[in-house]
XYZ file of C-alpha atoms in Angstrom:
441
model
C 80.300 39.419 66.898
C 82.650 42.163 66.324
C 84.102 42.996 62.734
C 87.654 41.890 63.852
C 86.439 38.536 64.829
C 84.177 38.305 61.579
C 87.834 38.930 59.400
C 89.289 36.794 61.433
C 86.573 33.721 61.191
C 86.585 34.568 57.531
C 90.818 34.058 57.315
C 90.585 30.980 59.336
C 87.657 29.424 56.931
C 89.469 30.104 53.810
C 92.993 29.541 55.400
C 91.307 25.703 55.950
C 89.762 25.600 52.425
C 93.060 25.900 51.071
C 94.857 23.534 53.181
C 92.372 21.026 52.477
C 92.530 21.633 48.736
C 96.356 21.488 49.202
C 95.917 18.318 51.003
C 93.456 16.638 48.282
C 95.655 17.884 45.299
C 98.157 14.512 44.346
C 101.399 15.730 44.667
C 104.650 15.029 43.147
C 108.340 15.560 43.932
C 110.857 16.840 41.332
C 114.785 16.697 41.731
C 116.277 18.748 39.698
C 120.146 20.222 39.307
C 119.156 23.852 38.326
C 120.438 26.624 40.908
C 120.639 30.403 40.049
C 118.752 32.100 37.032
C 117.802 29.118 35.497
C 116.381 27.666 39.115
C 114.207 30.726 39.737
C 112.656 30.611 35.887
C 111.941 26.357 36.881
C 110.289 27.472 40.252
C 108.209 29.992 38.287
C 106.905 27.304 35.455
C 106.419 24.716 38.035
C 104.468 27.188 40.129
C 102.630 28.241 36.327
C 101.157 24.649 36.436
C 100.413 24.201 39.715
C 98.356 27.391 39.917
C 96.589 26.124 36.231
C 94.559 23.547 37.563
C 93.806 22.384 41.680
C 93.908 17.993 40.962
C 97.783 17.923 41.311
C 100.977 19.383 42.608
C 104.603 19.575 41.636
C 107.167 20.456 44.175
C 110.632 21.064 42.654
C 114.046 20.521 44.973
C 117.395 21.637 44.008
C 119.628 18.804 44.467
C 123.182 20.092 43.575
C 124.846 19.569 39.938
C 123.649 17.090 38.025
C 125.999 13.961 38.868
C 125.525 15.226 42.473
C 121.533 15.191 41.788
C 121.634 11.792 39.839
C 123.872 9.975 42.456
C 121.306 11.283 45.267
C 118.409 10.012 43.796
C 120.191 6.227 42.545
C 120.572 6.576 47.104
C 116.978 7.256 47.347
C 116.326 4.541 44.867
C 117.629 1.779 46.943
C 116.150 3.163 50.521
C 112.559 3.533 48.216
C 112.656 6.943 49.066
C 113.351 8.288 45.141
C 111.500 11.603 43.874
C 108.595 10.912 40.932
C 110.411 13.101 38.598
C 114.285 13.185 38.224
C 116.142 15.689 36.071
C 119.390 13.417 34.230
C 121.659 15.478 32.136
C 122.319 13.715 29.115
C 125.356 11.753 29.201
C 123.514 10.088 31.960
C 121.582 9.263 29.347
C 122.983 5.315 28.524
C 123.656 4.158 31.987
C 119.413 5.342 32.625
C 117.889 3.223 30.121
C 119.753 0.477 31.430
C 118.390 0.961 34.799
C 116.128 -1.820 34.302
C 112.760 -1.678 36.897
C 113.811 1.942 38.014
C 112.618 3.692 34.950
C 109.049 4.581 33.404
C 109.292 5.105 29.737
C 107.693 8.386 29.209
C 105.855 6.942 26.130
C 104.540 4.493 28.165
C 103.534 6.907 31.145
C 101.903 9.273 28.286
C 100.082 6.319 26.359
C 98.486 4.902 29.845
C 97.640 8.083 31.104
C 95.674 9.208 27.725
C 98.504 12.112 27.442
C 99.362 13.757 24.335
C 102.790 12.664 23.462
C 103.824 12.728 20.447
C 107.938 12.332 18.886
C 107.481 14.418 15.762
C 106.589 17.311 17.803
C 109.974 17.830 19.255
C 113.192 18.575 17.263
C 115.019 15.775 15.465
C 118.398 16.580 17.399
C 116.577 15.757 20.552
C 114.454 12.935 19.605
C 117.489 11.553 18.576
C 119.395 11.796 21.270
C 116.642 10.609 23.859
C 114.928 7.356 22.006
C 115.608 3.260 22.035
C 116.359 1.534 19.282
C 112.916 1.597 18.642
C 111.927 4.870 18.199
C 109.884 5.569 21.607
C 111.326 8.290 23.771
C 112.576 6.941 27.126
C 112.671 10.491 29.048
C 111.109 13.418 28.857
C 113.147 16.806 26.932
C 113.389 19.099 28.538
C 116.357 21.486 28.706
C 118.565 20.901 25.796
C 121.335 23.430 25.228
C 124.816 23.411 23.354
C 128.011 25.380 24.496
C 128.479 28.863 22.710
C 130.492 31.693 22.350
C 129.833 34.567 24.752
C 132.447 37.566 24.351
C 132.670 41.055 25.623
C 131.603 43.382 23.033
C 133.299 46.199 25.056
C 136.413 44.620 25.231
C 136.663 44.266 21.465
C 136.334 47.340 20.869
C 138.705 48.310 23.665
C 141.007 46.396 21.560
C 140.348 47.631 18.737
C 138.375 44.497 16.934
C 135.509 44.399 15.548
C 132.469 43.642 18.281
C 130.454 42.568 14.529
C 132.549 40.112 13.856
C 133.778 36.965 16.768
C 136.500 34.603 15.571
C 135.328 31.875 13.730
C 138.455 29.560 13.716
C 140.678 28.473 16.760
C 143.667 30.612 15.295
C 141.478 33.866 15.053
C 140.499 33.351 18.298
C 143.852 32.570 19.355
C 145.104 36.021 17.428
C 142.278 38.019 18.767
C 143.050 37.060 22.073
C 146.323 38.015 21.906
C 145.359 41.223 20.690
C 143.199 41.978 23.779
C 145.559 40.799 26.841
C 148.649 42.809 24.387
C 146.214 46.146 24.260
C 145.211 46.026 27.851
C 141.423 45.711 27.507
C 141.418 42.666 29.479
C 143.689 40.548 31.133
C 142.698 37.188 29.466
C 141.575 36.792 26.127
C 139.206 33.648 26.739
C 137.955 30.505 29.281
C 135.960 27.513 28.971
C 133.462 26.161 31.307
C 132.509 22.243 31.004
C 136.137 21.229 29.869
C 135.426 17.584 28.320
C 131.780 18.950 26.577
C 133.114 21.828 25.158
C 137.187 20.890 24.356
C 136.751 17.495 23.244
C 133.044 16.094 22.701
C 132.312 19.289 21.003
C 135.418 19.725 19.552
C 134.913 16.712 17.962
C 131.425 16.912 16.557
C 132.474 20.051 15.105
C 135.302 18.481 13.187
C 133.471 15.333 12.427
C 135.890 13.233 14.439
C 134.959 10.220 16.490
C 134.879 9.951 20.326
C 134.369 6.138 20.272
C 133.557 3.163 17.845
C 129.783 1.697 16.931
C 128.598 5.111 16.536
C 129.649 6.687 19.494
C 128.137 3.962 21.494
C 124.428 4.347 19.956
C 125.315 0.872 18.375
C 125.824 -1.091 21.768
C 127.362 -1.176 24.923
C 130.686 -3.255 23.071
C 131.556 0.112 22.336
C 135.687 1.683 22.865
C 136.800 5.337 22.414
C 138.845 5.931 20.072
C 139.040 10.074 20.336
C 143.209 9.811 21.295
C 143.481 10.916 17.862
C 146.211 13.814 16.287
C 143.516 16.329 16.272
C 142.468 16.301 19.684
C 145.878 15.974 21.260
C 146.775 19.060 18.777
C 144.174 20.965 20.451
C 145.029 20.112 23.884
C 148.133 21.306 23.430
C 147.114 23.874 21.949
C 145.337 25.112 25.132
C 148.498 24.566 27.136
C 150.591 26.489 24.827
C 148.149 29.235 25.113
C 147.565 29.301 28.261
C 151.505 29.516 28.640
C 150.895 32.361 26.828
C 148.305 34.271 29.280
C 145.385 34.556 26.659
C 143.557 31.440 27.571
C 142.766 30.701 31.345
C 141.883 26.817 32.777
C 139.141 27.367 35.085
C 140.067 23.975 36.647
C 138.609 19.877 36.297
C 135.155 20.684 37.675
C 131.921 19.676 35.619
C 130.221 22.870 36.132
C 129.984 26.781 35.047
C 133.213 27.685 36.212
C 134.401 29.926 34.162
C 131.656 32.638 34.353
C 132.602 34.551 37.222
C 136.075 35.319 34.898
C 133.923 36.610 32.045
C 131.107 38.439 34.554
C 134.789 40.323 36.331
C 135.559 41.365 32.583
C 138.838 39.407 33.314
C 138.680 37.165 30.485
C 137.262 38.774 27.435
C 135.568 35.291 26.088
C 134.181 32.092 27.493
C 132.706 29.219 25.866
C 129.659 27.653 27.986
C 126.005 26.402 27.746
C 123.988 28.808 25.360
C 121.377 28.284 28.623
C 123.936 29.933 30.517
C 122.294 33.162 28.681
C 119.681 34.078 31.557
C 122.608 34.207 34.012
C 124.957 35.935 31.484
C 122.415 38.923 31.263
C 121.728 38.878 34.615
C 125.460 38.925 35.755
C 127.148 41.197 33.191
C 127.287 44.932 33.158
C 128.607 45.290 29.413
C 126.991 44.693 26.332
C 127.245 40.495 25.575
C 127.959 39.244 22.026
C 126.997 35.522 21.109
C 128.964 33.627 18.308
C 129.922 29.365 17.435
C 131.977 27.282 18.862
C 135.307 27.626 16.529
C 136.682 25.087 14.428
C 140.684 24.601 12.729
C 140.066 25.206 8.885
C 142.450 22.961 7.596
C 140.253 20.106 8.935
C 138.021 19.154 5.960
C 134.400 19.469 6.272
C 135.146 21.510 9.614
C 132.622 23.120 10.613
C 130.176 19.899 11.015
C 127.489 20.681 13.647
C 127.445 20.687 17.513
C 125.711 18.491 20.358
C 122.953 18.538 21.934
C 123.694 19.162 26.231
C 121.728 19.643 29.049
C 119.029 17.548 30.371
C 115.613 15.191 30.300
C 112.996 14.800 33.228
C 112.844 10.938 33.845
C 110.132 9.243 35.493
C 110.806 6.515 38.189
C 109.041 3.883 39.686
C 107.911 3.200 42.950
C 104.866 5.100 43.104
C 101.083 4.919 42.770
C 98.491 5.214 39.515
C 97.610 8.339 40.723
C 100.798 10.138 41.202
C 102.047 8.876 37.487
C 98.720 10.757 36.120
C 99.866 14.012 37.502
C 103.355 13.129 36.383
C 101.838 12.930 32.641
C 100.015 16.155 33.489
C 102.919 17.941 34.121
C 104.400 16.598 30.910
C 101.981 17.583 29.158
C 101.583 20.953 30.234
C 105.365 21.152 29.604
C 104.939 20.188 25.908
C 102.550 23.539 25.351
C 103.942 25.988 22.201
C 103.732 28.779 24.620
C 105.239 27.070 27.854
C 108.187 25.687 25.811
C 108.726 28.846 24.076
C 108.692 30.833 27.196
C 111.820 28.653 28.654
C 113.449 29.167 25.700
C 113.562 32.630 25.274
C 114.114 33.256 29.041
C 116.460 31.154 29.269
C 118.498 30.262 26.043
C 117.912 26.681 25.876
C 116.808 25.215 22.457
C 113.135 25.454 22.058
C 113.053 21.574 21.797
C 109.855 21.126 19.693
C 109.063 22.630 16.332
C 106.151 24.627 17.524
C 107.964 26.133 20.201
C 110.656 27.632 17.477
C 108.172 28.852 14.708
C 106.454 30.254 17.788
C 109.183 32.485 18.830
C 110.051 33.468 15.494
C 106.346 34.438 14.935
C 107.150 36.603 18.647
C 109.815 38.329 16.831
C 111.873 37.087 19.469
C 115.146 36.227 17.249
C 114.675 39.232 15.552
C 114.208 41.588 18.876
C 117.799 39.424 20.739
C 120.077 39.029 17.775
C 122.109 36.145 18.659
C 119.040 33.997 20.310
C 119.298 31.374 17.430
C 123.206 30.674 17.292
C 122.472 27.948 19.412
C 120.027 26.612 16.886
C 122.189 27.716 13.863
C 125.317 25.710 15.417
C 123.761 22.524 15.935
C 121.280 22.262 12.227
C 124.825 23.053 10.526
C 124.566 19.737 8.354
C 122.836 16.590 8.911
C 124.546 15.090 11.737
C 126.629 12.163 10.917
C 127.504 9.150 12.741
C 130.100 11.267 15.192
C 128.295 14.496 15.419
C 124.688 13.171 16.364
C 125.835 12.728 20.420
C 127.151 9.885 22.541
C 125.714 7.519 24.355
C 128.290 5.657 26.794
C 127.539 3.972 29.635
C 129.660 5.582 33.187
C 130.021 8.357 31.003
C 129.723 10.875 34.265
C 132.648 9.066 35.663
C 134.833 9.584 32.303
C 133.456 13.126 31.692
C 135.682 12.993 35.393
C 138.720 11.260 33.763
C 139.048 13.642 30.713
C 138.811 16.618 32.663
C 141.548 15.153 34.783
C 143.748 13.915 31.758
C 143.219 17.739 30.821
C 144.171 19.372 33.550
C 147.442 17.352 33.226
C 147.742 18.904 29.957
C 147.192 22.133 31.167
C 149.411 22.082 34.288
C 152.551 20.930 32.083
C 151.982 17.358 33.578
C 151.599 15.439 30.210
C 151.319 16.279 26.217
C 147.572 15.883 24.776
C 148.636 12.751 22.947
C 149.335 11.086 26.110
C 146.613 12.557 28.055
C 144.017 11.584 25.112
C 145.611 8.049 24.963
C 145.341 7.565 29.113
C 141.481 9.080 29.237
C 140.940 6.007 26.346
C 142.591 3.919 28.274
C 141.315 4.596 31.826
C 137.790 5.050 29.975
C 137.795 1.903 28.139
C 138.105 0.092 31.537
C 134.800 1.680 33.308
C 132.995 0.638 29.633
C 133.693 -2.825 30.279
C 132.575 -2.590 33.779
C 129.508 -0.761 32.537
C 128.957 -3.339 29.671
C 129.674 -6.461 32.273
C 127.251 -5.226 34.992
C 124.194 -4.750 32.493
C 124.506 -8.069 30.662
């Protein structure tokens, strides 16, 4: 036999090893809403774990945005067809744990499959935000984030402010935006991305202000909102009046990163967005990036309170077999490693979600080497979070993230003040609470 056909026996003999230790490993599917940056840095982990061990594998698919990714898989839920893991963002959060006999409590999953699992691990913000009434975490964290000031360092000076120092109040901002569409350096001072997390559940949490009665729904699904108060429609119109005035731009209703392309163009000077929209930030902008908080009005007392957690948890559902949950827990597990957790973080910019993973960076140097890494983490351990700054938990809440943007852009186009805008989103978001609250009784 010839040396060719030797290689070539020798290709086809490990070519069928593999595929039949592909075909023995248990594998599981993953839906997930992360495209871009952020996609490529999930493909790599996933791959990470996969190539750690030979028993099981996980197979990620980008599904769209996140309500496009959670209505999918609710479709694949009734034609039995859903994925083993599902990626919710969070104010999915209260209409999933009532999705009685779809769910598998993660502590569950990671007590049955002898997993280590354990709720003092992870950060109190996110345990918070992700447990029953009980205490046991439902879903798995996994990306939390919290919207942040990115601004263009260049552009500042351009305008002659100081790239040191971003605005810390809504008027500075206001006046330093002014400053930079008035000198030329840029022909919008700043945008927002995510217009009801960042301009009014945000907002609020920073000013200690309410969104909706019986602790922002953590108390029970007989919760209202209440946020159609003189603050927010102050802001709102705010916003119009500025953006009447050509330093602030509306990047439109949609639930998603719109405003980055504005800030990546050096168009607008400053946009407020995920703090995890930091990998595509630096891989998107060819000027030097500053970081700062989310801004606050100083005449509101105790202003600035803290910010909210965002982003998203990894939810198992049923429908599947013993043996598939066990690589599910796997998975998890490997997730929950210091140096896997850490890794996302810094490559990313969401919150390194459990204590280990934060004193692990800072032992990296990490915060020391990126100055502006931990505003994220400065912004939401403020002060203790208090019964309207600790998060929400609505039920339909992705349907009247929809309405507020809406009432907003109604604002913005001239269409309504905020005070009426505020009190219709209450009104028209009251209504899908009581259909939420009916249906799950």
């Amino acid at each position: 036999m010839s040396r060719l056909s030797l290689h070539a026996l020798a290709v086809g003999v490990a070519t069928a090893s593999l595929s039949l230790s592909a075909q023995a490993a248990t594998e599981v599917s993953w839906w997930h809403a992360m495209g871009g940056q952020l996609g490529e840095i999930l493909e790599g982990i996933t791959e990470d774990f996969n190539q750690s061990q030979d028993e099981y594998q996980v197979t990620p698919s980008y599904r769209g945005t996140y309500a496009e990714t959670m209505t999918g898989a609710i479709a694949a839920f009734r034609a039995n067809e859903q994925p083993h893991i599902l990626q919710v963002f969070e104010v999915g959060t209260g209409t999933m744990m009532n999705a009685k006999g779809a769910i598998y409590p993660v502590y569950e999953l990671m007590e049955e499959h002898g997993r280590a699992f354990d709720n003092e691990a992870f950060l109190p913000a996110v345990v918070g935000y992700y447990t029953d009434t009980n205490g046991n975490m439902l879903s798995f964290p996994f990306n939390s984030s919290t919207p942040i000031m990115y601004y263009n360092r260049d552009v500042f000076e351009e305008a002659g402010l100081d790239p040191e120092q971003p605005p810390e109040t809504w008027e500075a901002l206001a006046e330093a935006s002014r400053q930079i569409v008035e000198s030329g350096a840029a022909s919008c001072g700043f945008t927002s991305s995510w217009p009801s997390w960042v301009m009014l559940e945000n907002f609020s949490a920073m000013h200690n202000s309410p969104l909706g009665t019986l602790e922002n729904g953590f108390g029970g699904m007989e919760t209202e909102l209440n946020f159609n108060n003189e603050l927010v429609a102050r802001h709102w119109d705010n916003l119009h009046d500025w953006q009447e005035e050509n330093i602030y731009r509306w990047a439109g209703p949609g639930t998603g990163p719109d405003s980055e392309p504005m800030f990546y163009s050096q168009d607008c000077a400053i946009f407020f967005g995920s703090s995890a929209s930091r990998a595509d930030v630096a891989a998107n902008s060819e000027f030097e990036v500053g970081f700062g908080m989310q801004p606050y009005y100083d005449d509101v007392e105790g202003a600035p309170q803290n910010s909210i957690i965002g982003g998203a948890t990894l939810w198992a559902l049923q429908g599947h077999s013993d043996e598939e949950y066990e690589a599910v827990a796997a998975f998890f597990e490997y997730l929950s490693q210091p140096e896997v957790q850490a890794e996302w973080h810094q490559q990313t910019g969401y919150l390194p979600i459990t204590q280990a993973a934060w004193d692990l960076s800072e032992e990296q140097g990490y915060y020391e080497e990126n100055p502006g890494a931990d505003i994220s983490l400065q912004q939401m351990t403020l002060n203790e979070p208090t019964e309207n700054s600790k998060g929400l938990r609505f039920g339909n809440f992705v349907q009247i993230r929809d309405i507020i943007s809406e009432e907003m852009e109604a604002v913005m186009t001239g269409g309504k003040s905020g005070q009426e805008a505020a009190d219709d989103a209450v009104e028209r978001g009251n209504a899908l609470l009581r259909d939420f609250e009916s249906s799950n009784q």
